[in-house]
Every structure is written in C-alpha cells, then in structure tokens.
Amino acid sequence: ANQVTNLILVSSSCAMVPTAYASTKESHPYIRSLCDAAEKGVKSVTEATASYVQPLLTTLEPHVAAASEYASKSLDKLGEKLPLLQKPVEQL
C-alpha cells in the first residue's frame, strides 16, 4: 500500500479528494447531512466487524504477505514502464 501511495500521481490525486469532499459538504447542507450519516454508519460497521475480522486476518497473514510482495514487484515494473505515474495530476 505504501508503494502505491508513493507514486506521485496517486498521492496527488488522494490529496485532492479530502479537499473536494470537505468543500462539497460545506457548500451543500443536504449533502452534508447525508455524508455525516454515512460517516457514522461506516464507523459503526467498522467497529462492529473489527473483532470478527482479526482472527481471520491472523490466519491469512502469510498469504497476504506473499500477495503484498508480488504486488510490490509488479508496481516496481509498472512504475518503470509508465513514467507518467511519477507526475502529479496537475501536470497530466
């Protein structure tokens, strides 16, 4: 995951999302109400499922590590072949 966020294109895109989200919430009261309700719902679901997911994650940890290493190598190759991933959104 860190390797993906280190790509300048990805990190600059991700940096724009919270600003756009906050701006939209501030500009439109109805959307703000919906967003606030959605945020509370996501928080509740996340808290409720965390205790159930942890044992499963422990079991899957070796498989996740192997998949992560494979993804990391693939991202290295992708970054070499597509140099535009190293440019911020504004330059594209």
PDB file of N, CA and C in Angstrom:
ATOM      1  N   ALA A   1       0.824  -1.191   0.000  1.00  0.00           N
ATOM      2  CA  ALA A   1       0.000   0.000   0.000  1.00  0.00           C
ATOM      3  C   ALA A   1       0.866   1.251   0.000  1.00  0.00           C
ATOM      4  N   ASN A   2       1.958   1.231   0.772  1.00  0.00           N
ATOM      5  CA  ASN A   2       2.840   2.392   0.806  1.00  0.00           C
ATOM      6  C   ASN A   2       3.437   2.670  -0.557  1.00  0.00           C
ATOM      7  N   GLN A   3       3.758   1.614  -1.288  1.00  0.00           N
ATOM      8  CA  GLN A   3       4.365   1.783  -2.594  1.00  0.00           C
ATOM      9  C   GLN A   3       3.393   2.462  -3.555  1.00  0.00           C
ATOM     10  N   VAL A   4       2.121   2.134  -3.471  1.00  0.00           N
ATOM     11  CA  VAL A   4       1.117   2.770  -4.320  1.00  0.00           C
ATOM     12  C   VAL A   4       1.002   4.251  -3.970  1.00  0.00           C
ATOM     13  N   THR A   5       0.946   4.578  -2.696  1.00  0.00           N
ATOM     14  CA  THR A   5       0.801   5.978  -2.304  1.00  0.00           C
ATOM     15  C   THR A   5       2.068   6.777  -2.566  1.00  0.00           C
ATOM     16  N   ASN A   6       3.200   6.111  -2.747  1.00  0.00           N
ATOM     17  CA  ASN A   6       4.434   6.818  -3.082  1.00  0.00           C
ATOM     18  C   ASN A   6       4.465   7.264  -4.536  1.00  0.00           C
ATOM     19  N   LEU A   7       3.612   6.700  -5.384  1.00  0.00           N
ATOM     20  CA  LEU A   7       3.531   7.166  -6.761  1.00  0.00           C
ATOM     21  C   LEU A   7       2.949   8.575  -6.738  1.00  0.00           C
ATOM     22  N   ILE A   8       3.618   9.504  -7.361  1.00  0.00           N
ATOM     23  CA  ILE A   8       3.219  10.904  -7.283  1.00  0.00           C
ATOM     24  C   ILE A   8       1.803  11.112  -7.815  1.00  0.00           C
ATOM     25  N   LEU A   9       1.451  10.443  -8.909  1.00  0.00           N
ATOM     26  CA  LEU A   9       0.104  10.579  -9.476  1.00  0.00           C
ATOM     27  C   LEU A   9      -0.953  10.164  -8.458  1.00  0.00           C
ATOM     28  N   VAL A  10      -0.720   9.049  -7.789  1.00  0.00           N
ATOM     29  CA  VAL A  10      -1.680   8.546  -6.806  1.00  0.00           C
ATOM     30  C   VAL A  10      -1.750   9.475  -5.599  1.00  0.00           C
ATOM     31  N   SER A  11      -0.587   9.866  -5.078  1.00  0.00           N
ATOM     32  CA  SER A  11      -0.591  10.702  -3.874  1.00  0.00           C
ATOM     33  C   SER A  11      -1.200  12.069  -4.136  1.00  0.00           C
ATOM     34  N   SER A  12      -0.941  12.657  -5.329  1.00  0.00           N
ATOM     35  CA  SER A  12      -1.526  13.965  -5.614  1.00  0.00           C
ATOM     36  C   SER A  12      -3.036  13.847  -5.805  1.00  0.00           C
ATOM     37  N   SER A  13      -3.493  12.741  -6.390  1.00  0.00           N
ATOM     38  CA  SER A  13      -4.939  12.517  -6.542  1.00  0.00           C
ATOM     39  C   SER A  13      -5.593  12.343  -5.178  1.00  0.00           C
ATOM     40  N   CYS A  14      -4.959  11.554  -4.324  1.00  0.00           N
ATOM     41  CA  CYS A  14      -5.509  11.310  -2.982  1.00  0.00           C
ATOM     42  C   CYS A  14      -5.552  12.597  -2.162  1.00  0.00           C
ATOM     43  N   ALA A  15      -4.593  13.476  -2.370  1.00  0.00           N
ATOM     44  CA  ALA A  15      -4.566  14.735  -1.631  1.00  0.00           C
ATOM     45  C   ALA A  15      -5.732  15.634  -2.029  1.00  0.00           C
ATOM     46  N   MET A  16      -6.213  15.489  -3.255  1.00  0.00           N
ATOM     47  CA  MET A  16      -7.304  16.328  -3.732  1.00  0.00           C
ATOM     48  C   MET A  16      -8.666  15.884  -3.191  1.00  0.00           C
ATOM     49  N   VAL A  17      -8.808  14.606  -2.892  1.00  0.00           N
ATOM     50  CA  VAL A  17     -10.111  14.061  -2.503  1.00  0.00           C
ATOM     51  C   VAL A  17     -10.648  14.667  -1.204  1.00  0.00           C
ATOM     52  N   PRO A  18      -9.859  14.711  -0.112  1.00  0.00           N
ATOM     53  CA  PRO A  18     -10.425  15.280   1.125  1.00  0.00           C
ATOM     54  C   PRO A  18     -10.848  16.737   0.966  1.00  0.00           C
ATOM     55  N   THR A  19     -10.091  17.504   0.186  1.00  0.00           N
ATOM     56  CA  THR A  19     -10.423  18.906  -0.025  1.00  0.00           C
ATOM     57  C   THR A  19     -11.747  19.033  -0.770  1.00  0.00           C
ATOM     58  N   ALA A  20     -11.911  18.239  -1.819  1.00  0.00           N
ATOM     59  CA  ALA A  20     -13.157  18.275  -2.591  1.00  0.00           C
ATOM     60  C   ALA A  20     -14.336  17.817  -1.732  1.00  0.00           C
ATOM     61  N   TYR A  21     -14.118  16.776  -0.925  1.00  0.00           N
ATOM     62  CA  TYR A  21     -15.177  16.249  -0.052  1.00  0.00           C
ATOM     63  C   TYR A  21     -15.604  17.306   0.963  1.00  0.00           C
ATOM     64  N   ALA A  22     -14.626  17.932   1.619  1.00  0.00           N
ATOM     65  CA  ALA A  22     -14.930  18.948   2.626  1.00  0.00           C
ATOM     66  C   ALA A  22     -15.626  20.150   1.992  1.00  0.00           C
ATOM     67  N   SER A  23     -15.153  20.552   0.833  1.00  0.00           N
ATOM     68  CA  SER A  23     -15.755  21.690   0.138  1.00  0.00           C
ATOM     69  C   SER A  23     -17.205  21.403  -0.234  1.00  0.00           C
ATOM     70  N   THR A  24     -17.462  20.199  -0.726  1.00  0.00           N
ATOM     71  CA  THR A  24     -18.825  19.813  -1.101  1.00  0.00           C
ATOM     72  C   THR A  24     -19.731  19.788   0.121  1.00  0.00           C
ATOM     73  N   LYS A  25     -19.239  19.238   1.229  1.00  0.00           N
ATOM     74  CA  LYS A  25     -20.042  19.186   2.458  1.00  0.00           C
ATOM     75  C   LYS A  25     -20.384  20.594   2.945  1.00  0.00           C
ATOM     76  N   GLU A  26     -19.421  21.504   2.859  1.00  0.00           N
ATOM     77  CA  GLU A  26     -19.652  22.863   3.341  1.00  0.00           C
ATOM     78  C   GLU A  26     -20.606  23.637   2.430  1.00  0.00           C
ATOM     79  N   SER A  27     -20.561  23.354   1.142  1.00  0.00           N
ATOM     80  CA  SER A  27     -21.363  24.109   0.177  1.00  0.00           C
ATOM     81  C   SER A  27     -22.819  23.658   0.105  1.00  0.00           C
ATOM     82  N   HIS A  28     -23.086  22.411   0.467  1.00  0.00           N
ATOM     83  CA  HIS A  28     -24.429  21.854   0.289  1.00  0.00           C
ATOM     84  C   HIS A  28     -24.914  21.204   1.588  1.00  0.00           C
ATOM     85  N   PRO A  29     -25.811  21.877   2.318  1.00  0.00           N
ATOM     86  CA  PRO A  29     -26.268  21.358   3.613  1.00  0.00           C
ATOM     87  C   PRO A  29     -26.910  19.971   3.547  1.00  0.00           C
ATOM     88  N   TYR A  30     -27.650  19.675   2.473  1.00  0.00           N
ATOM     89  CA  TYR A  30     -28.297  18.363   2.369  1.00  0.00           C
ATOM     90  C   TYR A  30     -27.257  17.263   2.184  1.00  0.00           C
ATOM     91  N   ILE A  31     -26.272  17.557   1.365  1.00  0.00           N
ATOM     92  CA  ILE A  31     -25.196  16.580   1.158  1.00  0.00           C
ATOM     93  C   ILE A  31     -24.420  16.394   2.457  1.00  0.00           C
ATOM     94  N   ARG A  32     -24.228  17.475   3.209  1.00  0.00           N
ATOM     95  CA  ARG A  32     -23.516  17.375   4.486  1.00  0.00           C
ATOM     96  C   ARG A  32     -24.241  16.427   5.428  1.00  0.00           C
ATOM     97  N   SER A  33     -25.564  16.514   5.480  1.00  0.00           N
ATOM     98  CA  SER A  33     -26.340  15.617   6.349  1.00  0.00           C
ATOM     99  C   SER A  33     -26.173  14.166   5.930  1.00  0.00           C
ATOM    100  N   LEU A  34     -26.247  13.918   4.631  1.00  0.00           N
ATOM    101  CA  LEU A  34     -26.064  12.553   4.123  1.00  0.00           C
ATOM    102  C   LEU A  34     -24.666  12.038   4.421  1.00  0.00           C
ATOM    103  N   CYS A  35     -23.660  12.890   4.209  1.00  0.00           N
ATOM    104  CA  CYS A  35     -22.270  12.480   4.450  1.00  0.00           C
ATOM    105  C   CYS A  35     -22.034  12.182   5.926  1.00  0.00           C
ATOM    106  N   ASP A  36     -22.580  13.035   6.793  1.00  0.00           N
ATOM    107  CA  ASP A  36     -22.420  12.808   8.232  1.00  0.00           C
ATOM    108  C   ASP A  36     -23.053  11.479   8.650  1.00  0.00           C
ATOM    109  N   ALA A  37     -24.231  11.197   8.127  1.00  0.00           N
ATOM    110  CA  ALA A  37     -24.899   9.932   8.445  1.00  0.00           C
ATOM    111  C   ALA A  37     -24.098   8.750   7.915  1.00  0.00           C
ATOM    112  N   ALA A  38     -23.576   8.878   6.704  1.00  0.00           N
ATOM    113  CA  ALA A  38     -22.778   7.802   6.118  1.00  0.00           C
ATOM    114  C   ALA A  38     -21.503   7.572   6.922  1.00  0.00           C
ATOM    115  N   GLU A  39     -20.860   8.650   7.351  1.00  0.00           N
ATOM    116  CA  GLU A  39     -19.632   8.523   8.147  1.00  0.00           C
ATOM    117  C   GLU A  39     -19.907   7.804   9.466  1.00  0.00           C
ATOM    118  N   LYS A  40     -21.016   8.130  10.115  1.00  0.00           N
ATOM    119  CA  LYS A  40     -21.375   7.457  11.374  1.00  0.00           C
ATOM    120  C   LYS A  40     -21.653   5.980  11.133  1.00  0.00           C
ATOM    121  N   GLY A  41     -22.339   5.675  10.038  1.00  0.00           N
ATOM    122  CA  GLY A  41     -22.640   4.278   9.700  1.00  0.00           C
ATOM    123  C   GLY A  41     -21.390   3.477   9.437  1.00  0.00           C
ATOM    124  N   VAL A  42     -20.466   4.055   8.690  1.00  0.00           N
ATOM    125  CA  VAL A  42     -19.205   3.362   8.387  1.00  0.00           C
ATOM    126  C   VAL A  42     -18.416   3.123   9.664  1.00  0.00           C
ATOM    127  N   LYS A  43     -18.396   4.119  10.549  1.00  0.00           N
ATOM    128  CA  LYS A  43     -17.671   3.968  11.809  1.00  0.00           C
ATOM    129  C   LYS A  43     -18.274   2.841  12.652  1.00  0.00           C
ATOM    130  N   SER A  44     -19.586   2.785  12.716  1.00  0.00           N
ATOM    131  CA  SER A  44     -20.259   1.740  13.496  1.00  0.00           C
ATOM    132  C   SER A  44     -19.986   0.349  12.933  1.00  0.00           C
ATOM    133  N   VAL A  45     -20.086   0.219  11.616  1.00  0.00           N
ATOM    134  CA  VAL A  45     -19.839  -1.076  10.976  1.00  0.00           C
ATOM    135  C   VAL A  45     -18.389  -1.492  11.167  1.00  0.00           C
ATOM    136  N   THR A  46     -17.480  -0.548  11.031  1.00  0.00           N
ATOM    137  CA  THR A  46     -16.055  -0.853  11.203  1.00  0.00           C
ATOM    138  C   THR A  46     -15.767  -1.345  12.614  1.00  0.00           C
ATOM    139  N   GLU A  47     -16.304  -0.660  13.592  1.00  0.00           N
ATOM    140  CA  GLU A  47     -16.090  -1.063  14.983  1.00  0.00           C
ATOM    141  C   GLU A  47     -16.699  -2.435  15.268  1.00  0.00           C
ATOM    142  N   ALA A  48     -17.879  -2.690  14.708  1.00  0.00           N
ATOM    143  CA  ALA A  48     -18.567  -3.954  14.965  1.00  0.00           C
ATOM    144  C   ALA A  48     -17.847  -5.136  14.316  1.00  0.00           C
ATOM    145  N   THR A  49     -17.292  -4.934  13.144  1.00  0.00           N
ATOM    146  CA  THR A  49     -16.667  -6.060  12.440  1.00  0.00           C
ATOM    147  C   THR A  49     -15.207  -6.277  12.811  1.00  0.00           C
ATOM    148  N   ALA A  50     -14.571  -5.308  13.428  1.00  0.00           N
ATOM    149  CA  ALA A  50     -13.143  -5.429  13.741  1.00  0.00           C
ATOM    150  C   ALA A  50     -12.836  -6.662  14.583  1.00  0.00           C
ATOM    151  N   SER A  51     -13.664  -6.947  15.590  1.00  0.00           N
ATOM    152  CA  SER A  51     -13.390  -8.083  16.465  1.00  0.00           C
ATOM    153  C   SER A  51     -13.575  -9.415  15.739  1.00  0.00           C
ATOM    154  N   TYR A  52     -14.445  -9.445  14.736  1.00  0.00           N
ATOM    155  CA  TYR A  52     -14.659 -10.683  13.984  1.00  0.00           C
ATOM    156  C   TYR A  52     -13.582 -10.913  12.930  1.00  0.00           C
ATOM    157  N   VAL A  53     -13.052  -9.842  12.406  1.00  0.00           N
ATOM    158  CA  VAL A  53     -12.091  -9.941  11.310  1.00  0.00           C
ATOM    159  C   VAL A  53     -10.688 -10.291  11.800  1.00  0.00           C
ATOM    160  N   GLN A  54     -10.324  -9.876  12.989  1.00  0.00           N
ATOM    161  CA  GLN A  54      -8.956 -10.063  13.480  1.00  0.00           C
ATOM    162  C   GLN A  54      -8.504 -11.521  13.451  1.00  0.00           C
ATOM    163  N   PRO A  55      -9.291 -12.501  13.930  1.00  0.00           N
ATOM    164  CA  PRO A  55      -8.832 -13.898  13.852  1.00  0.00           C
ATOM    165  C   PRO A  55      -8.616 -14.371  12.413  1.00  0.00           C
ATOM    166  N   LEU A  56      -9.460 -13.910  11.517  1.00  0.00           N
ATOM    167  CA  LEU A  56      -9.317 -14.272  10.107  1.00  0.00           C
ATOM    168  C   LEU A  56      -8.037 -13.684   9.529  1.00  0.00           C
ATOM    169  N   LEU A  57      -7.742 -12.445   9.881  1.00  0.00           N
ATOM    170  CA  LEU A  57      -6.514 -11.812   9.385  1.00  0.00           C
ATOM    171  C   LEU A  57      -5.271 -12.541   9.882  1.00  0.00           C
ATOM    172  N   THR A  58      -5.307 -12.996  11.114  1.00  0.00           N
ATOM    173  CA  THR A  58      -4.172 -13.741  11.662  1.00  0.00           C
ATOM    174  C   THR A  58      -3.938 -15.013  10.860  1.00  0.00           C
ATOM    175  N   THR A  59      -4.997 -15.693  10.492  1.00  0.00           N
ATOM    176  CA  THR A  59      -4.898 -16.925   9.707  1.00  0.00           C
ATOM    177  C   THR A  59      -4.379 -16.650   8.296  1.00  0.00           C
ATOM    178  N   LEU A  60      -4.816 -15.548   7.721  1.00  0.00           N
ATOM    179  CA  LEU A  60      -4.451 -15.234   6.339  1.00  0.00           C
ATOM    180  C   LEU A  60      -3.141 -14.465   6.205  1.00  0.00           C
ATOM    181  N   GLU A  61      -2.529 -14.099   7.305  1.00  0.00           N
ATOM    182  CA  GLU A  61      -1.342 -13.237   7.271  1.00  0.00           C
ATOM    183  C   GLU A  61      -0.238 -13.721   6.337  1.00  0.00           C
ATOM    184  N   PRO A  62       0.153 -15.015   6.340  1.00  0.00           N
ATOM    185  CA  PRO A  62       1.219 -15.439   5.415  1.00  0.00           C
ATOM    186  C   PRO A  62       0.828 -15.263   3.948  1.00  0.00           C
ATOM    187  N   HIS A  63      -0.435 -15.505   3.635  1.00  0.00           N
ATOM    188  CA  HIS A  63      -0.899 -15.350   2.253  1.00  0.00           C
ATOM    189  C   HIS A  63      -0.930 -13.879   1.844  1.00  0.00           C
ATOM    190  N   VAL A  64      -1.330 -13.033   2.765  1.00  0.00           N
ATOM    191  CA  VAL A  64      -1.373 -11.603   2.496  1.00  0.00           C
ATOM    192  C   VAL A  64       0.046 -11.078   2.277  1.00  0.00           C
ATOM    193  N   ALA A  65       0.998 -11.556   3.070  1.00  0.00           N
ATOM    194  CA  ALA A  65       2.388 -11.124   2.912  1.00  0.00           C
ATOM    195  C   ALA A  65       2.930 -11.524   1.542  1.00  0.00           C
ATOM    196  N   ALA A  66       2.632 -12.730   1.095  1.00  0.00           N
ATOM    197  CA  ALA A  66       3.095 -13.187  -0.218  1.00  0.00           C
ATOM    198  C   ALA A  66       2.457 -12.349  -1.330  1.00  0.00           C
ATOM    199  N   ALA A  67       1.179 -12.089  -1.225  1.00  0.00           N
ATOM    200  CA  ALA A  67       0.496 -11.278  -2.232  1.00  0.00           C
ATOM    201  C   ALA A  67       1.023  -9.852  -2.237  1.00  0.00           C
ATOM    202  N   SER A  68       1.337  -9.328  -1.074  1.00  0.00           N
ATOM    203  CA  SER A  68       1.878  -7.977  -0.967  1.00  0.00           C
ATOM    204  C   SER A  68       3.241  -7.876  -1.642  1.00  0.00           C
ATOM    205  N   GLU A  69       4.071  -8.887  -1.442  1.00  0.00           N
ATOM    206  CA  GLU A  69       5.403  -8.885  -2.072  1.00  0.00           C
ATOM    207  C   GLU A  69       5.274  -8.952  -3.586  1.00  0.00           C
ATOM    208  N   TYR A  70       4.371  -9.794  -4.079  1.00  0.00           N
ATOM    209  CA  TYR A  70       4.137  -9.896  -5.520  1.00  0.00           C
ATOM    210  C   TYR A  70       3.637  -8.560  -6.082  1.00  0.00           C
ATOM    211  N   ALA A  71       2.700  -7.929  -5.376  1.00  0.00           N
ATOM    212  CA  ALA A  71       2.163  -6.639  -5.815  1.00  0.00           C
ATOM    213  C   ALA A  71       3.241  -5.570  -5.830  1.00  0.00           C
ATOM    214  N   SER A  72       4.115  -5.606  -4.845  1.00  0.00           N
ATOM    215  CA  SER A  72       5.202  -4.632  -4.767  1.00  0.00           C
ATOM    216  C   SER A  72       6.125  -4.740  -5.981  1.00  0.00           C
ATOM    217  N   LYS A  73       6.485  -5.967  -6.339  1.00  0.00           N
ATOM    218  CA  LYS A  73       7.343  -6.180  -7.508  1.00  0.00           C
ATOM    219  C   LYS A  73       6.633  -5.727  -8.785  1.00  0.00           C
ATOM    220  N   SER A  74       5.352  -6.004  -8.873  1.00  0.00           N
ATOM    221  CA  SER A  74       4.578  -5.601 -10.048  1.00  0.00           C
ATOM    222  C   SER A  74       4.497  -4.077 -10.164  1.00  0.00           C
ATOM    223  N   LEU A  75       4.339  -3.402  -9.028  1.00  0.00           N
ATOM    224  CA  LEU A  75       4.286  -1.938  -9.048  1.00  0.00           C
ATOM    225  C   LEU A  75       5.624  -1.340  -9.462  1.00  0.00           C
ATOM    226  N   ASP A  76       6.711  -1.965  -9.049  1.00  0.00           N
ATOM    227  CA  ASP A  76       8.033  -1.500  -9.482  1.00  0.00           C
ATOM    228  C   ASP A  76       8.129  -1.545 -11.006  1.00  0.00           C
ATOM    229  N   LYS A  77       7.710  -2.650 -11.592  1.00  0.00           N
ATOM    230  CA  LYS A  77       7.755  -2.803 -13.047  1.00  0.00           C
ATOM    231  C   LYS A  77       6.824  -1.809 -13.729  1.00  0.00           C
ATOM    232  N   LEU A  78       5.641  -1.609 -13.169  1.00  0.00           N
ATOM    233  CA  LEU A  78       4.676  -0.677 -13.742  1.00  0.00           C
ATOM    234  C   LEU A  78       5.225   0.745 -13.711  1.00  0.00           C
ATOM    235  N   GLY A  79       5.850   1.110 -12.608  1.00  0.00           N
ATOM    236  CA  GLY A  79       6.442   2.445 -12.487  1.00  0.00           C
ATOM    237  C   GLY A  79       7.543   2.678 -13.497  1.00  0.00           C
ATOM    238  N   GLU A  80       8.313   1.641 -13.817  1.00  0.00           N
ATOM    239  CA  GLU A  80       9.366   1.761 -14.822  1.00  0.00           C
ATOM    240  C   GLU A  80       8.779   1.926 -16.221  1.00  0.00           C
ATOM    241  N   LYS A  81       7.700   1.203 -16.510  1.00  0.00           N
ATOM    242  CA  LYS A  81       7.117   1.218 -17.852  1.00  0.00           C
ATOM    243  C   LYS A  81       6.207   2.426 -18.090  1.00  0.00           C
ATOM    244  N   LEU A  82       5.637   2.991 -17.035  1.00  0.00           N
ATOM    245  CA  LEU A  82       4.729   4.132 -17.175  1.00  0.00           C
ATOM    246  C   LEU A  82       5.242   5.316 -16.356  1.00  0.00           C
ATOM    247  N   PRO A  83       6.172   6.075 -16.894  1.00  0.00           N
ATOM    248  CA  PRO A  83       6.742   7.192 -16.127  1.00  0.00           C
ATOM    249  C   PRO A  83       5.725   8.274 -15.762  1.00  0.00           C
ATOM    250  N   LEU A  84       4.565   8.317 -16.442  1.00  0.00           N
ATOM    251  CA  LEU A  84       3.553   9.322 -16.102  1.00  0.00           C
ATOM    252  C   LEU A  84       3.016   9.122 -14.693  1.00  0.00           C
ATOM    253  N   LEU A  85       3.172   7.920 -14.123  1.00  0.00           N
ATOM    254  CA  LEU A  85       2.734   7.677 -12.742  1.00  0.00           C
ATOM    255  C   LEU A  85       3.564   8.490 -11.735  1.00  0.00           C
ATOM    256  N   GLN A  86       4.701   8.992 -12.213  1.00  0.00           N
ATOM    257  CA  GLN A  86       5.574   9.782 -11.336  1.00  0.00           C
ATOM    258  C   GLN A  86       5.283  11.279 -11.458  1.00  0.00           C
ATOM    259  N   LYS A  87       4.191  11.644 -12.118  1.00  0.00           N
ATOM    260  CA  LYS A  87       3.825  13.049 -12.279  1.00  0.00           C
ATOM    261  C   LYS A  87       2.531  13.330 -11.531  1.00  0.00           C
ATOM    262  N   PRO A  88       2.418  14.539 -10.936  1.00  0.00           N
ATOM    263  CA  PRO A  88       1.164  14.873 -10.250  1.00  0.00           C
ATOM    264  C   PRO A  88       0.025  15.094 -11.237  1.00  0.00           C
ATOM    265  N   VAL A  89      -1.199  14.996 -10.721  1.00  0.00           N
ATOM    266  CA  VAL A  89      -2.395  15.134 -11.555  1.00  0.00           C
ATOM    267  C   VAL A  89      -2.385  16.437 -12.333  1.00  0.00           C
ATOM    268  N   GLU A  90      -1.934  17.504 -11.708  1.00  0.00           N
ATOM    269  CA  GLU A  90      -1.956  18.826 -12.337  1.00  0.00           C
ATOM    270  C   GLU A  90      -1.113  18.863 -13.610  1.00  0.00           C
ATOM    271  N   GLN A  91      -0.054  18.064 -13.681  1.00  0.00           N
ATOM    272  CA  GLN A  91       0.820  18.060 -14.862  1.00  0.00           C
ATOM    273  C   GLN A  91       0.279  17.199 -15.985  1.00  0.00           C
ATOM    274  N   LEU A  92      -0.664  16.310 -15.668  1.00  0.00           N
ATOM    275  CA  LEU A  92      -1.233  15.459 -16.708  1.00  0.00           C
ATOM    276  C   LEU A  92      -2.323  16.205 -17.413  1.00  0.00           C
TER     277      LEU A  92
END
